[in-house]
C-alpha cells in the first residue's frame, strides 16, 4: 500500500519505518530539510534503540521528502503524526495538525484514508473531517480515522511492531477495512471503535498511568514518614493481579512528552465541558511537588548549595532516550545553579541536548566516577543501567562527602551495608552508616 506519514518526530518516524518494514511503500514528510537530508542518508535524527537498524533494513521501502504534494497526492493512506504541544492554558495546540490537514486537502488526487495518530482532544477527528472536506480541491472521497499511538520512548520500535493493541477509530466500515489491511502483518490485537472513543482511549490510558505513578509517589512519601518500605509495599501490592507491579515505581515524578501534557489536556477538556477531573488534577499536583523532592531532602544536609560541588547522574526524563522534555533535572538544576553550586553532570546520551540549554554553566563528565569525584552531594535523576550497575563503594571512594540522593531507587538498601555513605532514596529508610 502507498502510505505517506506527516511529521518525523518519535511517532511519525517510528510509524513510517515500522510500516516500511512490513513492505508498505512509505514516504515520510517533514518541513525540516536538515532532518530530511539526514534521514535520506539513513541517519535517524532521534536516539531510539533499534530505529537506525530498522531504517537501514527497510531503506528500499521508505523515502523522505519535504515535497508534501508529491507524497500526499497519490497516497492510499496518510498518517498524521505531528506534535500537539501544550498551550499555556493546558489545552493541546492543534496548529500543526491543521497545517498538515490543509496541505493534504490541497494535494489529494484520489480517495484516501487520513489517519490521525497524534494525540488530539476528543472530537478533533470530526473537526478535521469537516475542515479537509471544505478545503478539498478535487472530487475525491476522504475517510478520517483515529489510530492513537501507545509507543514509549526508548522502546518505541518494539512498542509499534508488537503494540499492546491497535485501536482503529472510524465512522465508516471502508476505513476500518483499509486500516486492518495496513496492519495485517502486525501481531497485535486490533479493536475497532468509533473515533471519539479511540481519541478517549489514548488520553484515558496515559492519564491512568500518570495517576498510578502519582498515587505510588504519595504512598512512598507516607512510607518515609511511617517507616515502611515502598519497594516491599509495591511488590506486595503487585501480587494482586488486579493491581500488578507495572508503573508502580516510586520516584521524583513523571516527565516526558506525554504524561504531563496529556493529563493537563484532559483536565482542560473536562473544565471546558463544565466538568472536573478531580483525580487527574490531583495527579498533576502531586507530580509537580514530587519533582522537587530531592532538593527538599538535600536541605536536611546543607542550608544552601553555595560553593558545593554537586554531582548529577542522569539528565533525561527516563533512560533509553536523549529527550529532556519535562525532565525533573530541568527543574532542579536551576535551583542548584542559582544557589551557587558547581555542577558536574553525567548522562550517556542527554548531554548534547543539555548543552543547548546550559552550554557553560555545567561541567559535563564522560564517566560517572569523574562526575562524583570531589562532590559534596550526588543527585540521581535517571535510572540509567550504568548507574544501577555501578559499585556503590565508588561514592565513598570518589566523593568528598558521600551523600547520595536517589530519585529513582537505583539500589537495594542492603548494598550499603558496609559502605560509609548517606543514601537517601524515595519511600525507604535513609541509610546512614556514616554516623554509626
Ligand atoms: C508514555 C506511555 O508509556 C506511552 O504508552 C505513551 O504513548 C506516551 O507516554 P513515555 O513518556 O515515553 O511513554 O515514557 P514512560 O516509560 O511511560 O515514562 C513516563 C514517565 O513516567 C518517565 O518520567 C518515567 O520515569 C515515569 N515513571 C514511569 C515513573 O516514575 N514510574 C513508573 O513506574 C513508570
Short mmCIF file of C-alpha atoms and ligand atoms in Angstrom, two decimals:
data_model
loop_
_atom_site.label_atom_id
_atom_site.label_comp_id
_atom_site.label_asym_id
_atom_site.label_seq_id
_atom_site.Cartn_x
_atom_site.Cartn_y
_atom_site.Cartn_z
CA UNK A 1 0.00 0.00 0.00
CA UNK A 2 1.22 3.57 -0.65
CA UNK A 3 1.49 5.35 2.65
CA UNK A 4 2.53 8.91 3.47
CA UNK A 5 3.46 9.95 7.01
CA UNK A 6 3.31 13.60 8.05
CA UNK A 7 5.89 14.51 10.70
CA UNK A 8 9.09 12.68 11.56
CA UNK A 9 9.21 13.00 15.34
CA UNK A 10 9.02 9.93 17.60
CA UNK A 11 5.53 8.99 16.46
CA UNK A 12 5.81 9.78 12.74
CA UNK A 13 9.27 8.41 12.08
CA UNK A 14 8.84 5.21 14.08
CA UNK A 15 5.44 4.59 12.47
CA UNK A 16 6.86 5.19 8.98
CA UNK A 17 9.86 2.94 9.48
CA UNK A 18 7.80 0.13 11.04
CA UNK A 19 5.24 0.26 8.20
CA UNK A 20 8.10 0.19 5.66
CA UNK A 21 9.49 -2.87 7.42
CA UNK A 22 6.16 -4.59 6.63
CA UNK A 23 6.63 -3.97 2.90
CA UNK A 24 4.44 -0.89 2.55
CA UNK A 25 5.73 1.83 0.25
CA UNK A 26 6.25 4.71 2.69
CA UNK A 27 7.06 8.40 2.18
CA UNK A 28 7.84 10.44 5.27
CA UNK A 29 7.22 14.17 5.06
CA UNK A 30 8.71 16.90 7.20
CA UNK A 31 9.27 20.65 6.80
CA UNK A 32 12.80 20.43 8.27
CA UNK A 33 15.20 19.98 5.33
CA UNK A 34 18.14 19.22 7.59
CA UNK A 35 16.26 16.30 9.14
CA UNK A 36 15.13 15.06 5.72
CA UNK A 37 18.73 15.09 4.46
CA UNK A 38 19.91 13.12 7.49
CA UNK A 39 17.17 10.53 7.17
CA UNK A 40 17.73 10.20 3.42
CA UNK A 41 21.28 9.15 4.29
CA UNK A 42 19.87 6.51 6.64
CA UNK A 43 20.62 8.52 9.80
CA UNK A 44 17.95 8.79 12.47
CA UNK A 45 17.65 12.33 13.93
CA UNK A 46 16.40 10.88 17.22
CA UNK A 47 18.03 8.44 19.63
CA UNK A 48 15.79 5.40 19.74
CA UNK A 49 17.13 1.86 20.20
CA UNK A 50 16.75 -0.29 17.07
CA UNK A 51 15.46 2.53 14.88
CA UNK A 52 18.59 3.15 12.78
CA UNK A 53 18.95 -0.58 12.11
CA UNK A 54 15.32 -0.92 11.01
CA UNK A 55 15.72 2.21 8.84
CA UNK A 56 18.65 0.58 7.10
CA UNK A 57 16.87 -2.76 6.68
CA UNK A 58 13.78 -1.06 5.22
CA UNK A 59 15.57 1.50 3.06
CA UNK A 60 14.11 0.15 -0.21
CA UNK A 61 10.57 0.84 1.01
CA UNK A 62 10.99 4.29 2.52
CA UNK A 63 11.78 7.78 1.21
CA UNK A 64 11.98 11.14 2.94
CA UNK A 65 10.88 14.44 1.46
CA UNK A 66 9.78 17.99 2.11
CA UNK A 67 7.59 17.81 -1.02
CA UNK A 68 4.26 17.14 0.66
CA UNK A 69 2.25 17.48 -2.56
CA UNK A 70 4.08 14.62 -4.23
CA UNK A 71 3.81 12.49 -1.09
CA UNK A 72 0.12 13.10 -0.37
CA UNK A 73 -1.33 13.24 -3.89
CA UNK A 74 -1.03 9.54 -4.66
CA UNK A 75 -1.19 8.04 -1.18
CA UNK A 76 -3.76 5.40 -0.25
CA UNK A 77 -3.34 6.21 3.42
CA UNK A 78 -1.84 9.28 5.12
CA UNK A 79 -0.80 9.15 8.77
CA UNK A 80 -0.61 12.43 10.66
CA UNK A 81 1.99 12.16 13.40
CA UNK A 82 2.88 15.78 14.11
CA UNK A 83 3.17 17.20 17.63
CA UNK A 84 0.29 18.57 19.69
CA UNK A 85 2.24 20.51 22.32
CA UNK A 86 0.73 22.07 25.41
CA UNK A 87 -0.60 25.61 25.25
CA UNK A 88 -0.27 28.00 28.21
CA UNK A 89 -3.77 27.12 29.46
CA UNK A 90 -3.03 23.35 29.32
CA UNK A 91 -5.07 22.71 26.16
CA UNK A 92 -3.50 20.99 23.14
CA UNK A 93 -2.04 23.15 20.37
CA UNK A 94 -3.51 21.71 17.17
CA UNK A 95 -1.94 24.18 14.75
CA UNK A 96 0.49 21.60 13.29
CA UNK A 97 -2.32 19.09 12.75
CA UNK A 98 -4.43 21.71 10.94
CA UNK A 99 -1.48 22.85 8.83
CA UNK A 100 -0.94 19.28 7.62
CA UNK A 101 -4.69 18.81 7.09
CA UNK A 102 -4.70 21.89 4.84
CA UNK A 103 -1.74 20.59 2.82
CA UNK A 104 -3.45 17.22 2.45
CA UNK A 105 -6.69 18.84 1.25
CA UNK A 106 -4.91 20.83 -1.43
CA UNK A 107 -2.82 17.83 -2.59
CA UNK A 108 -5.23 14.88 -2.74
CA UNK A 109 -5.87 13.47 -6.21
CA UNK A 110 -7.51 10.18 -5.26
CA UNK A 111 -9.59 8.57 -2.48
CA UNK A 112 -7.65 8.37 0.73
CA UNK A 113 -7.84 7.36 4.39
CA UNK A 114 -6.37 10.06 6.63
CA UNK A 115 -5.29 8.65 9.95
CA UNK A 116 -4.69 10.86 12.97
CA UNK A 117 -2.02 9.32 15.16
CA UNK A 118 -1.20 12.50 17.05
CA UNK A 119 -2.83 12.73 20.47
CA UNK A 120 -5.78 15.06 19.94
CA UNK A 121 -8.73 16.17 22.09
CA UNK A 122 -11.94 14.22 21.75
CA UNK A 123 -13.90 15.50 18.76
CA UNK A 124 -10.85 16.66 16.78
CA UNK A 125 -11.18 13.93 14.14
CA UNK A 126 -14.71 15.17 13.40
CA UNK A 127 -13.49 18.74 13.05
CA UNK A 128 -10.58 17.73 10.84
CA UNK A 129 -13.01 15.85 8.60
CA UNK A 130 -15.14 18.96 8.11
CA UNK A 131 -12.04 21.10 7.62
CA UNK A 132 -10.50 18.85 4.96
CA UNK A 133 -13.77 18.27 3.12
CA UNK A 134 -14.34 22.03 2.95
CA UNK A 135 -10.89 22.62 1.50
CA UNK A 136 -10.61 19.75 -0.99
CA UNK A 137 -9.51 20.88 -4.45
CA UNK A 138 -10.78 17.76 -6.28
CA UNK A 139 -13.73 15.35 -6.11
CA UNK A 140 -12.28 12.55 -4.03
CA UNK A 141 -13.56 10.52 -1.08
CA UNK A 142 -11.74 11.01 2.19
CA UNK A 143 -12.20 8.96 5.34
CA UNK A 144 -10.79 10.17 8.63
CA UNK A 145 -9.68 7.59 11.18
CA UNK A 146 -8.26 7.85 14.67
CA UNK A 147 -5.42 5.43 15.37
CA UNK A 148 -3.71 6.58 18.57
CA UNK A 149 -0.11 5.75 19.31
CA UNK A 150 0.94 3.97 22.51
CA UNK A 151 4.69 3.86 22.00
CA UNK A 152 7.02 4.77 24.84
CA UNK A 153 10.37 6.43 24.13
CA UNK A 154 13.28 4.06 24.48
CA UNK A 155 11.14 1.11 23.35
CA UNK A 156 9.27 2.80 20.50
CA UNK A 157 10.16 0.30 17.79
CA UNK A 158 9.16 -2.72 19.86
CA UNK A 159 6.01 -0.94 21.09
CA UNK A 160 4.99 -0.29 17.48
CA UNK A 161 5.87 -3.65 15.94
CA UNK A 162 4.34 -5.52 18.87
CA UNK A 163 1.83 -2.99 20.18
CA UNK A 164 -0.30 -3.92 23.18
CA UNK A 165 -3.27 -3.07 20.95
CA UNK A 166 -4.07 -1.32 17.69
CA UNK A 167 -7.07 0.95 18.15
CA UNK A 168 -8.94 1.79 14.96
CA UNK A 169 -11.47 4.59 15.42
CA UNK A 170 -13.70 5.04 12.38
CA UNK A 171 -17.14 6.18 11.27
CA UNK A 172 -17.21 4.20 8.00
CA UNK A 173 -16.53 0.45 7.53
CA UNK A 174 -14.39 1.15 4.41
CA UNK A 175 -11.84 3.00 6.53
CA UNK A 176 -11.70 0.14 9.05
CA UNK A 177 -11.09 -2.38 6.26
CA UNK A 178 -8.21 -0.37 4.82
CA UNK A 179 -6.59 0.05 8.23
CA UNK A 180 -7.00 -3.65 9.01
CA UNK A 181 -5.13 -4.22 5.76
CA UNK A 182 -2.36 -1.75 6.69
CA UNK A 183 -1.81 -3.64 9.95
CA UNK A 184 -2.39 -7.18 8.63
CA UNK A 185 1.21 -8.25 9.37
CA UNK A 186 1.25 -6.82 12.89
CA UNK A 187 0.71 -9.41 15.62
CA UNK A 188 -1.20 -7.09 17.99
CA UNK A 189 -4.88 -7.33 18.98
CA UNK A 190 -6.96 -4.93 16.88
CA UNK A 191 -10.02 -3.15 18.15
CA UNK A 192 -12.42 -1.18 16.00
CA UNK A 193 -14.47 1.54 17.66
CA UNK A 194 -15.81 4.98 16.82
CA UNK A 195 -13.46 7.94 16.50
CA UNK A 196 -14.35 9.71 19.73
CA UNK A 197 -13.86 6.55 21.76
CA UNK A 198 -10.48 5.96 20.10
CA UNK A 199 -9.41 9.51 20.94
CA UNK A 200 -10.53 8.99 24.53
CA UNK A 201 -8.76 5.61 24.85
CA UNK A 202 -5.44 7.35 24.29
CA UNK A 203 -5.95 10.06 26.90
CA UNK A 204 -7.61 7.76 29.41
CA UNK A 205 -4.71 5.28 29.13
CA UNK A 206 -1.94 7.83 29.54
CA UNK A 207 -3.73 9.65 32.34
CA UNK A 208 -4.39 6.40 34.19
CA UNK A 209 -0.67 5.57 34.10
CA UNK A 210 0.19 9.07 35.31
CA UNK A 211 -2.38 8.66 38.09
CA UNK A 212 -0.83 5.34 39.08
CA UNK A 213 2.61 6.96 39.37
CA UNK A 214 1.35 9.90 41.42
CA UNK A 215 -0.55 7.52 43.68
CA UNK A 216 2.52 5.42 44.36
CA UNK A 217 4.62 8.54 44.92
CA UNK A 218 2.19 9.74 47.59
CA UNK A 219 2.27 6.32 49.26
CA UNK A 220 6.09 6.42 49.08
CA UNK A 221 6.17 9.81 50.78
CA UNK A 222 4.00 8.40 53.57
CA UNK A 223 6.21 5.29 53.79
CA UNK A 224 9.15 7.54 54.64
CA UNK A 225 7.19 9.10 57.49
CA UNK A 226 5.91 5.85 59.00
CA UNK A 227 8.93 3.60 58.44
CA UNK A 228 7.54 1.36 55.68
CA UNK A 229 9.48 0.42 52.54
CA UNK A 230 7.84 1.36 49.22
CA UNK A 231 9.71 -1.32 47.26
CA UNK A 232 8.27 -4.04 49.52
CA UNK A 233 4.88 -2.34 49.59
CA UNK A 234 4.56 -2.25 45.78
CA UNK A 235 5.85 -5.81 45.48
CA UNK A 236 3.22 -6.90 47.98
CA UNK A 237 0.52 -4.95 46.14
CA UNK A 238 1.61 -6.41 42.80
CA UNK A 239 0.80 -9.99 43.81
CA UNK A 240 -2.81 -8.94 43.34
CA UNK A 241 -3.22 -9.35 39.59
CA UNK A 242 -5.89 -6.64 39.64
CA UNK A 243 -3.15 -4.19 40.62
CA UNK A 244 0.02 -5.64 39.05
CA UNK A 245 3.55 -4.32 39.55
CA UNK A 246 3.92 -2.27 36.38
CA UNK A 247 4.11 1.53 36.62
CA UNK A 248 4.35 1.36 40.38
CA UNK A 249 7.93 2.59 40.60
CA UNK A 250 8.12 5.45 43.06
CA UNK A 251 10.42 8.30 42.16
CA UNK A 252 10.70 12.02 41.53
CA UNK A 253 7.68 12.12 39.29
CA UNK A 254 6.83 11.52 35.67
CA UNK A 255 8.24 13.60 32.82
CA UNK A 256 8.43 13.20 29.07
CA UNK A 257 6.39 14.42 26.15
CA UNK A 258 3.13 12.69 27.02
CA UNK A 259 2.04 12.32 30.64
CA UNK A 260 2.48 15.97 31.71
CA UNK A 261 0.83 17.24 28.51
CA UNK A 262 -1.97 14.67 28.32
CA UNK A 263 -3.03 14.99 31.95
CA UNK A 264 -3.34 18.75 31.54
CA UNK A 265 -5.13 18.44 28.20
CA UNK A 266 -7.79 16.06 29.54
CA UNK A 267 -8.24 18.15 32.63
CA UNK A 268 -8.66 21.23 30.41
CA UNK A 269 -11.17 19.36 28.23
CA UNK A 270 -13.22 18.42 31.29
CA UNK A 271 -13.29 22.01 32.50
CA UNK A 272 -14.24 23.17 29.02
CA UNK A 273 -17.22 20.81 29.22
CA UNK A 274 -18.25 22.16 32.66
CA UNK A 275 -16.86 19.07 34.29
CA UNK A 276 -13.99 18.38 36.64
CA UNK A 277 -11.48 15.52 36.66
CA UNK A 278 -10.53 15.58 40.33
CA UNK A 279 -8.28 12.53 40.21
CA UNK A 280 -6.27 13.81 37.26
CA UNK A 281 -5.96 17.26 38.84
CA UNK A 282 -4.57 15.56 41.95
CA UNK A 283 -2.12 13.51 39.86
CA UNK A 284 -0.82 16.71 38.26
CA UNK A 285 -0.44 18.49 41.62
CA UNK A 286 1.34 15.54 43.24
CA UNK A 287 3.71 15.30 40.30
CA UNK A 288 4.56 18.99 40.40
CA UNK A 289 5.69 18.81 44.01
CA UNK A 290 7.35 15.39 43.68
CA UNK A 291 9.83 16.82 41.19
CA UNK A 292 11.35 18.92 43.98
CA UNK A 293 11.64 16.06 46.43
CA UNK A 294 15.41 15.64 46.17
CA UNK A 295 16.20 19.33 46.59
CA UNK A 296 13.96 19.33 49.66
CA UNK A 297 15.80 16.30 51.00
CA UNK A 298 19.14 17.98 50.33
CA UNK A 299 18.18 20.82 52.65
CA UNK A 300 18.48 18.32 55.54
CA UNK A 301 22.20 18.19 54.83
CA UNK A 302 23.05 21.70 53.63
CA UNK A 303 21.30 25.03 54.33
CA UNK A 304 22.18 26.22 50.85
CA UNK A 305 24.23 24.87 47.96
CA UNK A 306 26.56 27.82 47.53
CA UNK A 307 30.11 26.69 46.75
CA UNK A 308 29.22 23.00 46.92
CA UNK A 309 30.21 20.56 44.21
CA UNK A 310 27.08 18.68 43.17
CA UNK A 311 27.20 15.56 41.01
CA UNK A 312 24.18 14.85 38.79
CA UNK A 313 23.70 11.34 37.44
CA UNK A 314 21.13 11.37 34.65
CA UNK A 315 19.67 14.38 32.85
CA UNK A 316 16.97 12.86 30.62
CA UNK A 317 13.38 12.22 31.73
CA UNK A 318 13.98 8.48 31.64
CA UNK A 319 16.65 6.02 30.42
CA UNK A 320 16.86 4.97 26.79
CA UNK A 321 16.23 8.43 25.35
CA UNK A 322 18.05 11.73 24.85
CA UNK A 323 14.77 13.60 25.33
CA UNK A 324 14.74 16.23 28.07
CA UNK A 325 11.11 17.26 27.87
CA UNK A 326 9.72 17.77 31.40
CA UNK A 327 12.77 16.03 32.87
CA UNK A 328 12.99 16.52 36.66
CA UNK A 329 16.65 17.57 36.19
CA UNK A 330 15.39 20.69 34.42
CA UNK A 331 13.56 21.99 37.48
CA UNK A 332 16.25 21.05 39.99
CA UNK A 333 19.41 22.21 38.24
CA UNK A 334 18.30 25.89 38.01
CA UNK A 335 17.75 25.90 41.80
CA UNK A 336 21.22 24.49 42.41
CA UNK A 337 22.83 26.93 39.97
CA UNK A 338 21.01 29.90 41.42
CA UNK A 339 22.26 28.93 44.85
CA UNK A 340 25.83 28.92 43.54
CA UNK A 341 26.53 25.17 43.32
CA UNK A 342 29.20 23.85 40.96
CA UNK A 343 27.50 21.15 38.92
CA UNK A 344 29.21 18.13 37.40
CA UNK A 345 26.82 16.10 35.28
CA UNK A 346 26.92 12.70 33.64
CA UNK A 347 24.42 11.27 31.17
CA UNK A 348 25.19 8.73 28.42
CA UNK A 349 23.09 10.42 25.68
CA UNK A 350 21.44 13.57 27.06
CA UNK A 351 24.48 15.85 27.24
CA UNK A 352 24.32 17.26 23.70
CA UNK A 353 20.74 18.43 24.22
CA UNK A 354 21.59 19.79 27.66
CA UNK A 355 24.45 21.83 26.24
CA UNK A 356 21.88 23.71 24.15
CA UNK A 357 20.35 24.97 27.43
CA UNK A 358 23.45 25.16 29.63
CA UNK A 359 26.50 25.44 27.35
CA UNK A 360 28.94 26.60 30.02
CA UNK A 361 27.23 26.59 33.42
CA UNK A 362 27.67 22.85 33.93
CA UNK A 363 30.77 20.68 33.78
CA UNK A 364 29.84 17.66 31.65
CA UNK A 365 31.68 14.45 32.50
CA UNK A 366 32.48 11.42 30.38
CA UNK A 367 32.21 8.94 33.24
CA UNK A 368 30.24 8.53 36.46
CA UNK A 369 33.43 8.49 38.53
CA UNK A 370 34.55 11.81 37.02
CA UNK A 371 31.17 13.33 37.90
CA UNK A 372 31.19 12.21 41.52
CA UNK A 373 34.87 12.97 42.19
CA UNK A 374 35.17 15.62 44.90
CA UNK A 375 31.38 16.06 45.17
CA UNK A 376 29.65 17.15 48.36
CA UNK A 377 26.34 15.77 47.18
CA UNK A 378 25.08 13.49 44.42
CA UNK A 379 21.61 13.56 42.85
CA UNK A 380 20.34 10.64 40.77
CA UNK A 381 17.63 11.83 38.37
CA UNK A 382 17.58 8.99 35.80
CA UNK A 383 17.89 5.25 36.39
CA UNK A 384 20.40 4.55 33.61
CA UNK A 385 21.71 0.93 33.70
CA UNK A 386 25.25 2.34 34.12
CA UNK A 387 24.11 3.89 37.42
CA UNK A 388 22.16 0.84 38.59
CA UNK A 389 25.13 -1.42 37.89
CA UNK A 390 27.83 0.74 39.44
CA UNK A 391 29.67 -0.28 42.56
CA UNK A 392 28.17 1.83 45.35
CA UNK A 393 31.56 1.87 47.07
CA UNK A 394 32.61 4.33 44.34
CA UNK A 395 30.55 7.02 46.08
CA UNK A 396 32.67 6.51 49.18
CA UNK A 397 35.91 6.38 47.20
CA UNK A 398 35.39 9.41 44.95
CA UNK A 399 33.07 11.85 46.74
CA UNK A 400 34.32 14.44 49.20
CA UNK A 401 31.22 13.97 51.36
CA UNK A 402 29.35 10.88 50.24
CA UNK A 403 25.72 11.96 50.42
CA UNK A 404 23.66 10.31 47.68
CA UNK A 405 20.07 11.36 46.99
CA UNK A 406 18.48 8.84 44.68
CA UNK A 407 15.29 9.92 42.91
CA UNK A 408 14.88 6.59 41.12
CA UNK A 409 15.65 3.95 43.78
CA UNK A 410 18.50 2.50 41.70
CA UNK A 411 19.99 0.43 44.51
CA UNK A 412 18.88 -2.07 47.14
CA UNK A 413 19.40 -0.83 50.69
CA UNK A 414 21.45 -3.97 51.50
CA UNK A 415 24.10 -2.81 49.03
CA UNK A 416 25.07 -0.09 51.50
CA UNK A 417 25.59 -2.39 54.47
CA UNK A 418 29.35 -1.91 54.81
CA UNK A 419 29.69 1.36 52.92
CA UNK A 420 30.19 4.62 54.71
CA UNK A 421 27.80 6.93 52.92
CA UNK A 422 24.43 8.54 53.42
CA UNK A 423 21.96 7.09 50.94
CA UNK A 424 18.57 8.78 50.87
CA UNK A 425 16.06 7.43 48.34
CA UNK A 426 12.29 7.57 47.76
CA UNK A 427 9.86 5.88 50.15
CA UNK A 428 12.53 4.00 52.06
CA UNK A 429 14.51 4.39 55.25
CA UNK A 430 17.58 6.56 54.93
CA UNK A 431 20.80 4.57 55.10
CA UNK A 432 23.24 6.46 57.24
CA UNK A 433 26.27 4.34 58.05
CA UNK A 434 28.48 7.43 58.17
CA UNK A 435 27.26 8.20 61.62
CA UNK A 436 27.02 4.72 63.11
C1 LIG B 1 4.33 7.25 27.77
C2 LIG B 1 3.47 5.97 27.68
O1 LIG B 1 4.11 4.90 28.39
C3 LIG B 1 3.21 5.60 26.24
O2 LIG B 1 2.34 4.49 26.18
C4 LIG B 1 2.58 6.80 25.52
O3 LIG B 1 2.32 6.52 24.16
C5 LIG B 1 3.49 8.01 25.64
O4 LIG B 1 3.73 8.29 27.02
P1 LIG B 1 6.94 7.76 27.63
O5 LIG B 1 6.58 9.16 28.02
O6 LIG B 1 7.88 7.59 26.50
O7 LIG B 1 5.62 6.93 27.26
O8 LIG B 1 7.63 7.04 28.88
P2 LIG B 1 7.17 6.12 30.10
O9 LIG B 1 8.06 4.95 30.15
O10 LIG B 1 5.75 5.86 30.11
O11 LIG B 1 7.57 7.04 31.35
C6 LIG B 1 6.98 8.32 31.54
C7 LIG B 1 7.48 8.92 32.83
O12 LIG B 1 6.95 8.22 33.95
C8 LIG B 1 9.00 8.88 32.99
O13 LIG B 1 9.45 10.10 33.52
C9 LIG B 1 9.24 7.75 33.98
O14 LIG B 1 10.40 7.94 34.73
C10 LIG B 1 7.99 7.87 34.85
N1 LIG B 1 7.64 6.59 35.51
C11 LIG B 1 7.25 5.52 34.77
C12 LIG B 1 7.67 6.51 36.90
O15 LIG B 1 8.01 7.48 37.59
N2 LIG B 1 7.30 5.33 37.49
C13 LIG B 1 6.91 4.26 36.78
O16 LIG B 1 6.59 3.23 37.40
C14 LIG B 1 6.90 4.35 35.38
#
